[in-house]
PDB file of C-alpha atoms and ligand atoms in Angstrom:
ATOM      1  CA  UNK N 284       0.000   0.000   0.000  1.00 75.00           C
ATOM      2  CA  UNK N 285       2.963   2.623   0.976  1.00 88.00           C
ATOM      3  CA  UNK N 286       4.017   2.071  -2.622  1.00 90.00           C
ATOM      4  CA  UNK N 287       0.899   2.869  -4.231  1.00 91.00           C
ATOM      5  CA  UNK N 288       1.039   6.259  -1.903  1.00 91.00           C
ATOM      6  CA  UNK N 289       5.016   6.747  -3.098  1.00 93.00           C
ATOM      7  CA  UNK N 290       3.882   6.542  -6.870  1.00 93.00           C
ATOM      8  CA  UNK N 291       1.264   8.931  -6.294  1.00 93.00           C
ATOM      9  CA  UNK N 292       3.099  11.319  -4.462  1.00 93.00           C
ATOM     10  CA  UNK N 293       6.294  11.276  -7.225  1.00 93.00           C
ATOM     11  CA  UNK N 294       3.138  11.719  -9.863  1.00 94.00           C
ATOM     12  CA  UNK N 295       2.219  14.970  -7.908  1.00 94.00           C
ATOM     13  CA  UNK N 296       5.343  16.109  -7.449  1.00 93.00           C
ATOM     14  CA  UNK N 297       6.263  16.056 -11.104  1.00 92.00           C
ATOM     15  CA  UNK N 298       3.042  17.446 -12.224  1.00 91.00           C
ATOM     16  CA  UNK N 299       3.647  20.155 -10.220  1.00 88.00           C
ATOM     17  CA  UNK N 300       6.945  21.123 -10.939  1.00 87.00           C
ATOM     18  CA  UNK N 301       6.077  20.602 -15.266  1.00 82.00           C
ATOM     19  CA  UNK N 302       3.661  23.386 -14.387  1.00 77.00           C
ATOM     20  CA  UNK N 303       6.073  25.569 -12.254  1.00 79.00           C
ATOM     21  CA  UNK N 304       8.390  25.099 -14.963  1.00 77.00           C
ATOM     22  CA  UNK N 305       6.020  25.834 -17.889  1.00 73.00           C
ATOM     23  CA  UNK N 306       4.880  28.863 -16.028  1.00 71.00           C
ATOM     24  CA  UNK N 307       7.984  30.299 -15.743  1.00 70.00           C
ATOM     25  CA  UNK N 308       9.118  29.650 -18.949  1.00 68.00           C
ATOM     26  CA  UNK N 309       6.004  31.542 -20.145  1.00 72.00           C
ATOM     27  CA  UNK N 310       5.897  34.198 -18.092  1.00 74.00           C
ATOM     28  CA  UNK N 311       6.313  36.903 -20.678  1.00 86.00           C
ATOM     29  CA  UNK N 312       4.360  35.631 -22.867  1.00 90.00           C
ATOM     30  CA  UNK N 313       0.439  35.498 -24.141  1.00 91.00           C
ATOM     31  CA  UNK N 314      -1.810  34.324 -26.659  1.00 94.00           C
ATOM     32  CA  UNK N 315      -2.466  35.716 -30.048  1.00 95.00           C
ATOM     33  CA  UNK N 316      -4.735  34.008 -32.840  1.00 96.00           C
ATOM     34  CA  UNK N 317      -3.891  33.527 -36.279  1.00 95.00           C
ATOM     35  CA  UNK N 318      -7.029  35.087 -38.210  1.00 92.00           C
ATOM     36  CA  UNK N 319      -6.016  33.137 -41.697  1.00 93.00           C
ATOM     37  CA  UNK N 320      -5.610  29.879 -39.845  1.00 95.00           C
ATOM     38  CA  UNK N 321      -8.922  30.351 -37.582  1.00 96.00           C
ATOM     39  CA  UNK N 322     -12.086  28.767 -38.194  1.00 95.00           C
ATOM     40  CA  UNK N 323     -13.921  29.577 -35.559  1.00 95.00           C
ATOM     41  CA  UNK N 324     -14.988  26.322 -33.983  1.00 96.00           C
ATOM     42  CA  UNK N 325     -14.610  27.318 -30.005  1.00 96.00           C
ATOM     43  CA  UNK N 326     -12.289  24.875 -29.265  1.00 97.00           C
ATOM     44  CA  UNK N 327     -10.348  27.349 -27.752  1.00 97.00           C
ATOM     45  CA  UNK N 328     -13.082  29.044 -26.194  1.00 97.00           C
ATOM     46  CA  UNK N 329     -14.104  26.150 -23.988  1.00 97.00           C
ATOM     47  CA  UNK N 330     -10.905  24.640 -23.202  1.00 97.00           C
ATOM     48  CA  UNK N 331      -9.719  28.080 -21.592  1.00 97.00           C
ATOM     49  CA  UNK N 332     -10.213  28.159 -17.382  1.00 96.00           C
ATOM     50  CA  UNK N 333      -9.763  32.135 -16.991  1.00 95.00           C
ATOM     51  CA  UNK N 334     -12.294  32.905 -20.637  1.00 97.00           C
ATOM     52  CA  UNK N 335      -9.316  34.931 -21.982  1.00 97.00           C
ATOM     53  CA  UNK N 336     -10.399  34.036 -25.527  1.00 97.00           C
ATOM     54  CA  UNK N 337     -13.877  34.505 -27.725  1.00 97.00           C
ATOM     55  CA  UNK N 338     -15.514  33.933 -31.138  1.00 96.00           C
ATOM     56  CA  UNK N 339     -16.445  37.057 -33.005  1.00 95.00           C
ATOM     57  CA  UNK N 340     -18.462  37.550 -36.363  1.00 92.00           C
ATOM     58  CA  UNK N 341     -15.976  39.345 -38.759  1.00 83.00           C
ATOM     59  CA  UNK N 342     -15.965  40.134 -42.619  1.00 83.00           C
ATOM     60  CA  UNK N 343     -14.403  36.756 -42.978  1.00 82.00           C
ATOM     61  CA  UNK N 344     -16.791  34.954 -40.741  1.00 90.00           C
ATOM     62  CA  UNK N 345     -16.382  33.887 -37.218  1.00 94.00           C
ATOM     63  CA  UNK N 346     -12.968  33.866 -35.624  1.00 95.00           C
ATOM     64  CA  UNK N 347     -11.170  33.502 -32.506  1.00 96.00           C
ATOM     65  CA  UNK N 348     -10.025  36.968 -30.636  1.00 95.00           C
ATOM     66  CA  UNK N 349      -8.604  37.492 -27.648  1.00 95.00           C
ATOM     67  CA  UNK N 350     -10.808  39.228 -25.367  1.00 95.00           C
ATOM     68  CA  UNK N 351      -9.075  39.778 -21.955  1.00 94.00           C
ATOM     69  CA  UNK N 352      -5.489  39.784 -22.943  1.00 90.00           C
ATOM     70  CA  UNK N 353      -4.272  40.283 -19.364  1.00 88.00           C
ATOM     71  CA  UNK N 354      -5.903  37.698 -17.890  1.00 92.00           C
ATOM     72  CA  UNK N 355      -3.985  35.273 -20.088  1.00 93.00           C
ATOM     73  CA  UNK N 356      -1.083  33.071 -17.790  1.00 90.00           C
ATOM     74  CA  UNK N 357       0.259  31.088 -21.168  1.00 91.00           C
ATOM     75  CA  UNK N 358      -0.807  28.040 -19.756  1.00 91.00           C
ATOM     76  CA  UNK N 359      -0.756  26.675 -23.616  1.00 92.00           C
ATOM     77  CA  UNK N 360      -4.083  24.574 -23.070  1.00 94.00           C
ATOM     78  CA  UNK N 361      -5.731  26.481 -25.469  1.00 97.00           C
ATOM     79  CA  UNK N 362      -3.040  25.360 -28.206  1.00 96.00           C
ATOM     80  CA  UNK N 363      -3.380  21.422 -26.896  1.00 95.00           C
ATOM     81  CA  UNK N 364      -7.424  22.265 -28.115  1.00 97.00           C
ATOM     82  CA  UNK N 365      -7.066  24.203 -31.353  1.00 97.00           C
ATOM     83  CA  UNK N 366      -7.040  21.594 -34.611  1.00 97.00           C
ATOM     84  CA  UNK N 367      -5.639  24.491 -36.710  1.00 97.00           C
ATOM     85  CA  UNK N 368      -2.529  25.953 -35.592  1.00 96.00           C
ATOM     86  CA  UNK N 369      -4.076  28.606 -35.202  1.00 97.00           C
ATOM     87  CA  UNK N 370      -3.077  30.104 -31.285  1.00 97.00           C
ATOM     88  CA  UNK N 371       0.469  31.298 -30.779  1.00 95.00           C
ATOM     89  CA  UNK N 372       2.067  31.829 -27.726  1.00 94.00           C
ATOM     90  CA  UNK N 373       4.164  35.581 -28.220  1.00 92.00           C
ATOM     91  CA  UNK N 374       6.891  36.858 -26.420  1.00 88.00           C
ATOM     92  CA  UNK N 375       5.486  40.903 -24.620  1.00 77.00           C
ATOM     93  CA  UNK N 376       7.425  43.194 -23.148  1.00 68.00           C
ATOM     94  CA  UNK N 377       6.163  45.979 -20.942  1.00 59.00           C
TER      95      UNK N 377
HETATM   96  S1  LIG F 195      -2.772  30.320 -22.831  1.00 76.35           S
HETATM   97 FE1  LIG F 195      -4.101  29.563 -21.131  1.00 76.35          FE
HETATM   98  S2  LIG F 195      -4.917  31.416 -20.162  1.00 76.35           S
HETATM   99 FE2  LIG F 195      -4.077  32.029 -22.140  1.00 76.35          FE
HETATM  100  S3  LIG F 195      -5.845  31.979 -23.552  1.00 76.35           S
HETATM  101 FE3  LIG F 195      -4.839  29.968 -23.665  1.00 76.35          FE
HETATM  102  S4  LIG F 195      -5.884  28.650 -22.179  1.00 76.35           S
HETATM  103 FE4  LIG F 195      -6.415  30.795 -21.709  1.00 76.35          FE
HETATM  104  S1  LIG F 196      -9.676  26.323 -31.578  1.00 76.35           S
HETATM  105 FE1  LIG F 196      -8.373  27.249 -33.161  1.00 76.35          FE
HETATM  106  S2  LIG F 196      -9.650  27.254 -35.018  1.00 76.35           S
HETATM  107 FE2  LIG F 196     -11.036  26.933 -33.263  1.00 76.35          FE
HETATM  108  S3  LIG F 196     -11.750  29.015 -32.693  1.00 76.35           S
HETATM  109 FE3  LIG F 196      -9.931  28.553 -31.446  1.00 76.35          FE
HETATM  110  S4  LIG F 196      -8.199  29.423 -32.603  1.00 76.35           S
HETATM  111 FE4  LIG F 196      -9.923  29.255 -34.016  1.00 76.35          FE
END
């Protein structure tokens, strides 16, 4: 039983530091859609916690836009969801 509690523990563990890491690695970063690439499916949209991101009618028809850019950690889920290629994580600087 102590080993089943071990391997869950070293599974927490890492989980949390692939995070720290990925946050930190990210932290100057943020999300940016690529209208051409875009279809406007809401993929994005769902898969993102802090509802950075949105669907908008345009000339071209609906497409991805980022609504709240500074609520946006670049966590990257929203890139794990989009089929397209469409999200980019950019580099900011303030
Ligand atoms: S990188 Fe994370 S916080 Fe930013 S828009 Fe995507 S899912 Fe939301
Ligand atoms: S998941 Fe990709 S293609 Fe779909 S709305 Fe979001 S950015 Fe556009």
């Amino acid at each position: 039983m102590n080993v089943v509690y071990i391997g869950i523990g070293a599974m927490l563990l890492l989980w949390i530091s692939f995070n720290l890491h990925r946050r930190r690695k990210n932290r100057n970063k943020t999300i940016c859609v690529v209208d051409s690439s875009c279809t406007g499916c809401q993929r994005c949209v769902k898969r993102c916690r802090r509802h950075v991101l949105e669907v908008v009618e345009g000339e071209a028809g609906k497409r991805a836009a980022v609504k709240y850019p500074d609520k946006c950690t670049a966590c990257g889920d929203c890139l794990g969801a989009c089929k397209f290629n469409a999200l980019k994580l950019i580099a900011f600087y303030p």
